[in-house]
Amino acid sequence: MPELPDVEAFRHYLHSRVLRQRIESVDVAAPGLIMGGDPKTLLRALRGAVLLSTHRHGKYLFLEIDRGGWLLLHFGMTGYPVVDANKQRPSDRARLRIRFANGHSFSYFDPRKLGRIGIVDDVAEFIRSRNLGPDVLSVTEDLFKERLKKKATGAKAALMDQHVLAGIGNVYADEILFQARLSPLARLSGVKSPTWRTLYRATRKVLSRAIEVRANPMSLPRTYLLHHRERNGRCPRCGRSLQTMKVGGRTTYYCPRDQRKAA
DNA sequence: AGGACGCCCTGTTCGC
DNA sequence: TGCGAACAGGGCGTCC
């Protein structure tokens, strides 16, 4: 499920594979995924154009179009990009396919159709209009604290709120809280400085480490909680049974012994 | 106002 | 063994 590290891996992949090539044709197989709902806008913006650069904000990926505007990609829960998909898998399952004049292609797959694609004039304006928080990897410790402490909800709900900080989803929120030894329900409003430092550092460490391994969980240490998100999963630190609960409708794994509720 | 919840969507897993 | 139910969750709309 694409969170910040996954989207950063997608960005890196597309940055090296789809820039500076003339777009020959665009095929929108799933119009329902288009933001604003009009495939014509997408076709008009992309046909004959060239992609110039990439940008990521939270879980959103943007590809700059030479004639102006940006192609926006959001991957929902099951989305992913593939270059030259027709050589490896049935391309007719792609929700969006872009063919380049040089024979290469870009496909956007999303089995569950929870992602979104669209054209935006300006990235900063899009972020403002959606009221998205700053990208979580771009903030200082002070800003991190300032944004999060305003939330009256539990720590996990606050970390996952894209309006507070953009980029953290369900799996990495659990991981960060596990490594910071904080309960998903801990209130952040009254947290003291050392705990803020711990939480900030855990956030940066987890996300940057995941980016280093191109968001492939198999390459992350076995001591990470994310390997143990399963029925009867055990805490990699103390070996006790992990507990689950729902936070904002999402399944939350935590160790009741190692993750204290209060800060 | 802001937090909790339902819905979208479909492939996979679960349980009887 | 088979099949329907439950589950997975990012983001948004609705309701309280």
mmCIF file of C-alpha atoms (C1' of nucleotides) in Angstrom:
data_model
loop_
_atom_site.group_PDB
_atom_site.id
_atom_site.type_symbol
_atom_site.label_atom_id
_atom_site.label_comp_id
_atom_site.label_asym_id
_atom_site.label_seq_id
_atom_site.Cartn_x
_atom_site.Cartn_y
_atom_site.Cartn_z
ATOM 1 C CA MET A 1 0.000 0.000 0.000
ATOM 2 C CA PRO A 2 1.785 3.009 -1.302
ATOM 3 C CA GLU A 3 2.890 5.398 1.410
ATOM 4 C CA LEU A 4 5.665 7.985 1.224
ATOM 5 C CA PRO A 5 8.575 5.536 0.724
ATOM 6 C CA ASP A 6 6.725 3.592 -1.966
ATOM 7 C CA VAL A 7 5.773 6.739 -3.841
ATOM 8 C CA GLU A 8 9.349 7.975 -3.576
ATOM 9 C CA ALA A 9 10.502 4.685 -5.120
ATOM 10 C CA PHE A 10 7.932 5.165 -7.914
ATOM 11 C CA ARG A 11 9.197 8.700 -8.432
ATOM 12 C CA HIS A 12 12.773 7.562 -8.729
ATOM 13 C CA TYR A 13 11.780 4.804 -11.145
ATOM 14 C CA LEU A 14 9.773 7.098 -13.393
ATOM 15 C CA HIS A 15 12.387 9.836 -13.186
ATOM 16 C CA SER A 16 14.896 7.501 -14.798
ATOM 17 C CA ARG A 17 12.517 5.999 -17.360
ATOM 18 C CA VAL A 18 9.858 8.356 -18.718
ATOM 19 C CA LEU A 19 11.357 11.842 -18.988
ATOM 20 C CA ARG A 20 12.360 13.593 -22.221
ATOM 21 C CA GLN A 21 10.366 11.313 -24.534
ATOM 22 C CA ARG A 22 7.614 12.483 -26.878
ATOM 23 C CA ILE A 23 4.174 11.166 -25.930
ATOM 24 C CA GLU A 24 2.533 9.598 -28.962
ATOM 25 C CA SER A 25 -0.727 8.303 -27.543
ATOM 26 C CA VAL A 26 -2.683 8.170 -24.313
ATOM 27 C CA ASP A 27 -5.169 5.469 -23.440
ATOM 28 C CA VAL A 28 -7.518 6.001 -20.500
ATOM 29 C CA ALA A 29 -9.074 2.636 -19.708
ATOM 30 C CA ALA A 30 -10.597 3.730 -16.406
ATOM 31 C CA PRO A 31 -12.136 7.210 -16.742
ATOM 32 C CA GLY A 32 -13.535 6.849 -13.230
ATOM 33 C CA LEU A 33 -10.068 7.380 -11.780
ATOM 34 C CA ILE A 34 -9.682 10.794 -13.337
ATOM 35 C CA MET A 35 -9.893 13.716 -10.974
ATOM 36 C CA GLY A 36 -12.566 16.012 -12.253
ATOM 37 C CA GLY A 37 -13.830 13.124 -14.337
ATOM 38 C CA ASP A 38 -12.931 14.420 -17.795
ATOM 39 C CA PRO A 39 -10.585 12.261 -19.886
ATOM 40 C CA LYS A 40 -10.412 14.968 -22.555
ATOM 41 C CA THR A 41 -8.451 17.279 -20.306
ATOM 42 C CA LEU A 42 -5.941 14.526 -19.711
ATOM 43 C CA LEU A 43 -5.616 13.662 -23.395
ATOM 44 C CA ARG A 44 -5.292 17.302 -24.430
ATOM 45 C CA ALA A 45 -2.598 17.954 -21.846
ATOM 46 C CA LEU A 46 -0.523 14.894 -22.660
ATOM 47 C CA ARG A 47 -0.745 14.120 -26.389
ATOM 48 C CA GLY A 48 2.420 15.231 -28.125
ATOM 49 C CA ALA A 49 3.914 16.520 -24.889
ATOM 50 C CA VAL A 50 7.156 15.680 -23.116
ATOM 51 C CA LEU A 51 7.576 15.008 -19.402
ATOM 52 C CA LEU A 52 10.329 17.100 -17.888
ATOM 53 C CA SER A 53 10.692 16.395 -14.179
ATOM 54 C CA THR A 54 9.212 14.634 -11.186
ATOM 55 C CA HIS A 55 8.012 15.836 -7.827
ATOM 56 C CA ARG A 56 6.574 14.083 -4.795
ATOM 57 C CA HIS A 57 4.498 15.543 -1.989
ATOM 58 C CA GLY A 58 3.380 13.049 0.637
ATOM 59 C CA LYS A 59 1.742 10.230 -1.260
ATOM 60 C CA TYR A 60 1.201 12.308 -4.408
ATOM 61 C CA LEU A 61 3.471 12.094 -7.429
ATOM 62 C CA PHE A 62 3.647 14.833 -10.073
ATOM 63 C CA LEU A 63 5.209 14.721 -13.540
ATOM 64 C CA GLU A 64 5.907 18.086 -15.139
ATOM 65 C CA ILE A 65 4.540 18.605 -18.642
ATOM 66 C CA ASP A 66 6.631 20.713 -21.031
ATOM 67 C CA ARG A 67 3.607 22.668 -22.276
ATOM 68 C CA GLY A 68 2.626 23.542 -18.721
ATOM 69 C CA GLY A 69 0.821 21.767 -15.923
ATOM 70 C CA TRP A 70 1.550 18.506 -14.193
ATOM 71 C CA LEU A 71 0.327 14.940 -14.469
ATOM 72 C CA LEU A 72 -0.809 13.939 -10.984
ATOM 73 C CA LEU A 73 -0.664 10.328 -9.855
ATOM 74 C CA HIS A 74 -2.058 8.988 -6.620
ATOM 75 C CA PHE A 75 -1.797 5.261 -6.029
ATOM 76 C CA GLY A 76 -4.568 4.616 -3.539
ATOM 77 C CA MET A 77 -3.962 1.300 -1.908
ATOM 78 C CA THR A 78 -3.011 -0.940 -4.826
ATOM 79 C CA GLY A 79 -1.643 1.361 -7.526
ATOM 80 C CA TYR A 80 1.791 1.119 -9.145
ATOM 81 C CA PRO A 81 3.540 2.272 -12.328
ATOM 82 C CA VAL A 82 5.251 0.003 -14.845
ATOM 83 C CA VAL A 83 7.445 1.067 -17.754
ATOM 84 C CA ASP A 84 7.203 -1.125 -20.868
ATOM 85 C CA ALA A 85 4.524 -3.274 -19.259
ATOM 86 C CA ASN A 86 3.467 -4.831 -22.536
ATOM 87 C CA LYS A 87 6.714 -6.770 -22.515
ATOM 88 C CA GLN A 88 6.092 -8.309 -19.116
ATOM 89 C CA ARG A 89 2.381 -8.494 -18.390
ATOM 90 C CA PRO A 90 -0.989 -7.940 -20.017
ATOM 91 C CA SER A 91 -1.112 -4.244 -20.667
ATOM 92 C CA ASP A 92 -4.877 -4.332 -21.144
ATOM 93 C CA ARG A 93 -5.201 -4.280 -17.383
ATOM 94 C CA ALA A 94 -3.580 -0.889 -17.159
ATOM 95 C CA ARG A 95 -5.942 1.896 -16.059
ATOM 96 C CA LEU A 96 -3.849 4.450 -17.918
ATOM 97 C CA ARG A 97 -1.296 3.840 -20.630
ATOM 98 C CA ILE A 98 1.012 6.336 -22.258
ATOM 99 C CA ARG A 99 2.989 5.339 -25.357
ATOM 100 C CA PHE A 100 6.086 7.253 -26.326
ATOM 101 C CA ALA A 101 7.233 7.872 -29.873
ATOM 102 C CA ASN A 102 10.437 5.931 -29.218
ATOM 103 C CA GLY A 103 8.524 2.719 -28.485
ATOM 104 C CA HIS A 104 8.596 2.839 -24.703
ATOM 105 C CA SER A 105 5.444 3.044 -22.645
ATOM 106 C CA PHE A 106 4.222 3.915 -19.184
ATOM 107 C CA SER A 107 1.346 2.044 -17.552
ATOM 108 C CA TYR A 108 -0.542 2.860 -14.396
ATOM 109 C CA PHE A 109 -2.037 -0.216 -12.764
ATOM 110 C CA ASP A 110 -4.544 -0.099 -9.942
ATOM 111 C CA PRO A 111 -6.588 -3.288 -9.440
ATOM 112 C CA ARG A 112 -8.825 -1.785 -6.777
ATOM 113 C CA LYS A 113 -9.350 1.547 -8.462
ATOM 114 C CA LEU A 114 -8.759 3.516 -5.294
ATOM 115 C CA GLY A 115 -6.095 5.702 -6.870
ATOM 116 C CA ARG A 116 -6.544 8.949 -8.807
ATOM 117 C CA ILE A 117 -4.952 10.510 -11.861
ATOM 118 C CA GLY A 118 -5.348 14.028 -13.129
ATOM 119 C CA ILE A 119 -3.893 17.214 -14.548
ATOM 120 C CA VAL A 120 -3.105 20.135 -12.269
ATOM 121 C CA ASP A 121 -1.901 23.591 -13.273
ATOM 122 C CA ASP A 122 0.299 24.107 -10.274
ATOM 123 C CA VAL A 123 1.588 21.764 -7.582
ATOM 124 C CA ALA A 124 1.642 24.305 -4.757
ATOM 125 C CA GLU A 125 -1.886 25.385 -5.616
ATOM 126 C CA PHE A 126 -3.062 21.779 -5.616
ATOM 127 C CA ILE A 127 -1.529 21.211 -2.179
ATOM 128 C CA ARG A 128 -3.247 24.359 -0.887
ATOM 129 C CA SER A 129 -6.593 23.465 -2.382
ATOM 130 C CA ARG A 130 -6.505 20.019 -0.788
ATOM 131 C CA ASN A 131 -5.317 21.515 2.458
ATOM 132 C CA LEU A 132 -2.456 19.012 2.577
ATOM 133 C CA GLY A 133 0.142 19.387 5.302
ATOM 134 C CA PRO A 134 3.859 19.762 4.514
ATOM 135 C CA ASP A 135 5.669 16.653 3.318
ATOM 136 C CA VAL A 136 6.668 14.838 6.487
ATOM 137 C CA LEU A 137 10.310 14.485 5.408
ATOM 138 C CA SER A 138 10.605 18.209 4.746
ATOM 139 C CA VAL A 139 9.799 19.459 8.234
ATOM 140 C CA THR A 140 12.122 20.450 11.066
ATOM 141 C CA GLU A 141 11.612 19.037 14.524
ATOM 142 C CA ASP A 142 9.957 22.277 15.608
ATOM 143 C CA LEU A 143 7.447 22.263 12.783
ATOM 144 C CA PHE A 144 6.809 18.542 13.242
ATOM 145 C CA LYS A 145 5.919 19.209 16.853
ATOM 146 C CA GLU A 146 3.900 22.315 16.098
ATOM 147 C CA ARG A 147 1.726 20.554 13.503
ATOM 148 C CA LEU A 148 1.119 17.404 15.500
ATOM 149 C CA LYS A 149 0.460 18.850 18.910
ATOM 150 C CA LYS A 150 -2.597 20.725 17.720
ATOM 151 C CA LYS A 151 -4.355 17.440 17.164
ATOM 152 C CA ALA A 152 -6.516 16.304 20.026
ATOM 153 C CA THR A 153 -6.694 12.756 18.650
ATOM 154 C CA GLY A 154 -4.410 9.862 19.477
ATOM 155 C CA ALA A 155 -0.874 9.777 18.081
ATOM 156 C CA LYS A 156 -1.630 7.384 15.248
ATOM 157 C CA ALA A 157 -4.619 9.285 13.927
ATOM 158 C CA ALA A 158 -2.519 12.462 14.030
ATOM 159 C CA LEU A 159 0.408 10.894 12.139
ATOM 160 C CA MET A 160 -1.920 9.553 9.449
ATOM 161 C CA ASP A 161 -3.802 12.821 8.961
ATOM 162 C CA GLN A 162 -2.595 14.136 5.590
ATOM 163 C CA HIS A 163 -3.748 17.632 6.540
ATOM 164 C CA VAL A 164 -1.284 17.668 9.430
ATOM 165 C CA LEU A 165 1.704 16.063 7.718
ATOM 166 C CA ALA A 166 1.618 14.426 4.303
ATOM 167 C CA GLY A 167 3.030 10.976 3.592
ATOM 168 C CA ILE A 168 2.444 8.599 6.500
ATOM 169 C CA GLY A 169 -0.086 5.782 6.048
ATOM 170 C CA ASN A 170 -1.275 2.888 8.136
ATOM 171 C CA VAL A 171 1.742 0.584 8.043
ATOM 172 C CA TYR A 172 4.433 3.200 8.629
ATOM 173 C CA ALA A 173 2.397 4.952 11.322
ATOM 174 C CA ASP A 174 2.395 1.701 13.281
ATOM 175 C CA GLU A 175 6.099 1.225 12.607
ATOM 176 C CA ILE A 176 7.025 4.721 13.753
ATOM 177 C CA LEU A 177 5.020 4.434 16.964
ATOM 178 C CA PHE A 178 6.460 1.007 17.672
ATOM 179 C CA GLN A 179 10.014 2.282 17.275
ATOM 180 C CA ALA A 180 9.268 5.372 19.355
ATOM 181 C CA ARG A 181 7.592 3.137 21.959
ATOM 182 C CA LEU A 182 4.460 5.233 21.980
ATOM 183 C CA SER A 183 0.928 3.940 22.179
ATOM 184 C CA PRO A 184 -1.220 4.561 19.075
ATOM 185 C CA LEU A 185 -3.652 6.219 21.461
ATOM 186 C CA ALA A 186 -1.124 8.483 23.210
ATOM 187 C CA ARG A 187 -2.255 12.113 23.294
ATOM 188 C CA LEU A 188 0.369 14.348 21.761
ATOM 189 C CA SER A 189 -0.856 17.621 23.209
ATOM 190 C CA GLY A 190 0.934 17.164 26.515
ATOM 191 C CA VAL A 191 4.037 15.356 25.329
ATOM 192 C CA LYS A 192 7.410 16.523 26.669
ATOM 193 C CA SER A 193 10.473 17.474 24.621
ATOM 194 C CA PRO A 194 12.461 14.215 24.871
ATOM 195 C CA THR A 195 9.480 12.266 23.604
ATOM 196 C CA TRP A 196 8.999 14.680 20.706
ATOM 197 C CA ARG A 197 12.621 14.152 19.774
ATOM 198 C CA THR A 198 12.163 10.385 19.932
ATOM 199 C CA LEU A 199 9.057 10.513 17.763
ATOM 200 C CA TYR A 200 10.630 12.869 15.231
ATOM 201 C CA ARG A 201 13.765 10.753 14.949
ATOM 202 C CA ALA A 202 11.796 7.524 14.658
ATOM 203 C CA THR A 203 9.724 9.072 11.867
ATOM 204 C CA ARG A 204 12.768 10.168 9.882
ATOM 205 C CA LYS A 205 14.644 6.947 10.484
ATOM 206 C CA VAL A 206 11.806 4.651 9.455
ATOM 207 C CA LEU A 207 10.897 6.604 6.336
ATOM 208 C CA SER A 208 14.442 7.220 5.141
ATOM 209 C CA ARG A 209 15.441 3.635 5.774
ATOM 210 C CA ALA A 210 12.448 2.445 3.758
ATOM 211 C CA ILE A 211 13.393 4.802 0.938
ATOM 212 C CA GLU A 212 16.950 3.422 0.942
ATOM 213 C CA VAL A 213 15.633 -0.060 0.218
ATOM 214 C CA ARG A 214 13.230 1.242 -2.433
ATOM 215 C CA ALA A 215 10.346 0.519 -0.070
ATOM 216 C CA ASN A 216 10.892 -3.216 -0.313
ATOM 217 C CA PRO A 217 9.871 -4.498 3.138
ATOM 218 C CA MET A 218 11.923 -7.672 2.683
ATOM 219 C CA SER A 219 15.041 -5.553 2.853
ATOM 220 C CA LEU A 220 14.094 -3.993 6.183
ATOM 221 C CA PRO A 221 15.316 -5.523 9.458
ATOM 222 C CA ARG A 222 13.340 -8.384 10.995
ATOM 223 C CA THR A 223 13.144 -6.252 14.125
ATOM 224 C CA TYR A 224 10.667 -3.995 12.315
ATOM 225 C CA LEU A 225 7.056 -4.374 13.347
ATOM 226 C CA LEU A 226 5.834 -4.510 9.750
ATOM 227 C CA HIS A 227 7.100 -8.074 9.338
ATOM 228 C CA HIS A 228 4.862 -9.159 12.179
ATOM 229 C CA ARG A 229 1.531 -7.682 11.079
ATOM 230 C CA GLU A 230 -0.383 -10.926 10.991
ATOM 231 C CA ARG A 231 -2.636 -13.049 13.063
ATOM 232 C CA ASN A 232 -0.745 -14.295 16.109
ATOM 233 C CA GLY A 233 2.109 -11.951 15.261
ATOM 234 C CA ARG A 234 4.638 -11.428 18.051
ATOM 235 C CA CYS A 235 6.508 -8.367 19.193
ATOM 236 C CA PRO A 236 10.024 -8.519 17.694
ATOM 237 C CA ARG A 237 11.367 -6.922 20.879
ATOM 238 C CA CYS A 238 9.705 -8.808 23.709
ATOM 239 C CA GLY A 239 8.126 -11.779 21.948
ATOM 240 C CA ARG A 240 4.668 -11.239 23.350
ATOM 241 C CA SER A 241 1.536 -11.345 21.242
ATOM 242 C CA LEU A 242 0.835 -8.173 19.342
ATOM 243 C CA GLN A 243 -2.555 -6.624 19.840
ATOM 244 C CA THR A 244 -4.789 -5.098 17.205
ATOM 245 C CA MET A 245 -7.385 -2.393 17.238
ATOM 246 C CA LYS A 246 -9.067 -0.081 14.753
ATOM 247 C CA VAL A 247 -7.912 3.514 14.416
ATOM 248 C CA GLY A 248 -9.817 5.565 11.892
ATOM 249 C CA GLY A 249 -11.098 2.314 10.405
ATOM 250 C CA ARG A 250 -7.568 0.965 9.832
ATOM 251 C CA THR A 251 -6.125 -2.113 11.466
ATOM 252 C CA THR A 252 -3.512 -1.135 14.022
ATOM 253 C CA TYR A 253 -0.818 -3.463 15.364
ATOM 254 C CA TYR A 254 1.007 -2.618 18.562
ATOM 255 C CA CYS A 255 2.748 -4.173 21.528
ATOM 256 C CA PRO A 256 0.839 -3.265 24.704
ATOM 257 C CA ARG A 257 3.931 -3.893 26.827
ATOM 258 C CA ASP A 258 6.511 -1.966 24.831
ATOM 259 C CA GLN A 259 4.329 0.916 23.706
ATOM 260 C CA ARG A 260 3.302 2.911 26.711
ATOM 261 C CA LYS A 261 0.114 4.857 26.458
ATOM 262 C CA ALA A 262 1.220 8.057 28.161
ATOM 263 C CA ALA A 263 4.229 10.009 27.036
ATOM 264 C "C1'" DA B 1 -15.591 22.276 14.266
ATOM 265 C "C1'" DG B 2 -13.743 18.233 14.120
ATOM 266 C "C1'" DG B 3 -13.907 13.420 14.881
ATOM 267 C "C1'" DA B 4 -16.090 8.860 13.870
ATOM 268 C "C1'" DC B 5 -17.881 6.158 10.405
ATOM 269 C "C1'" DG B 6 -19.449 4.409 5.723
ATOM 270 C "C1'" DC B 7 -18.356 3.989 1.088
ATOM 271 C "C1'" DC B 8 -15.777 3.083 -3.059
ATOM 272 C "C1'" DC B 9 -13.289 -0.947 -5.295
ATOM 273 C "C1'" DT B 10 -11.704 -5.945 -6.129
ATOM 274 C "C1'" DG B 11 -8.312 -9.675 -5.091
ATOM 275 C "C1'" DT B 12 -7.381 -12.651 -1.362
ATOM 276 C "C1'" DT B 13 -8.291 -15.058 2.854
ATOM 277 C "C1'" DC B 14 -11.417 -16.952 6.198
ATOM 278 C "C1'" DG B 15 -14.895 -19.870 8.063
ATOM 279 C "C1'" DC B 16 -18.667 -22.840 7.966
ATOM 280 C "C1'" DT C 1 -14.403 -28.958 -1.122
ATOM 281 C "C1'" DG C 2 -16.943 -24.923 -2.265
ATOM 282 C "C1'" DC C 3 -18.788 -20.668 -1.771
ATOM 283 C "C1'" DG C 4 -20.290 -16.505 0.420
ATOM 284 C "C1'" DA C 5 -18.509 -13.317 4.024
ATOM 285 C "C1'" DA C 6 -15.050 -10.697 5.694
ATOM 286 C "C1'" DC C 7 -11.008 -8.147 5.063
ATOM 287 C "C1'" DA C 8 -7.466 -5.071 3.203
ATOM 288 C "C1'" DG C 9 -7.132 0.707 3.389
ATOM 289 C "C1'" DG C 10 -6.415 6.020 1.111
ATOM 290 C "C1'" DG C 11 -9.294 9.617 0.855
ATOM 291 C "C1'" DC C 12 -13.569 11.816 0.822
ATOM 292 C "C1'" DG C 13 -18.489 12.672 2.033
ATOM 293 C "C1'" DT C 14 -21.821 12.549 5.643
ATOM 294 C "C1'" DC C 15 -23.476 12.803 10.116
ATOM 295 C "C1'" DC C 16 -23.441 14.035 14.878
#
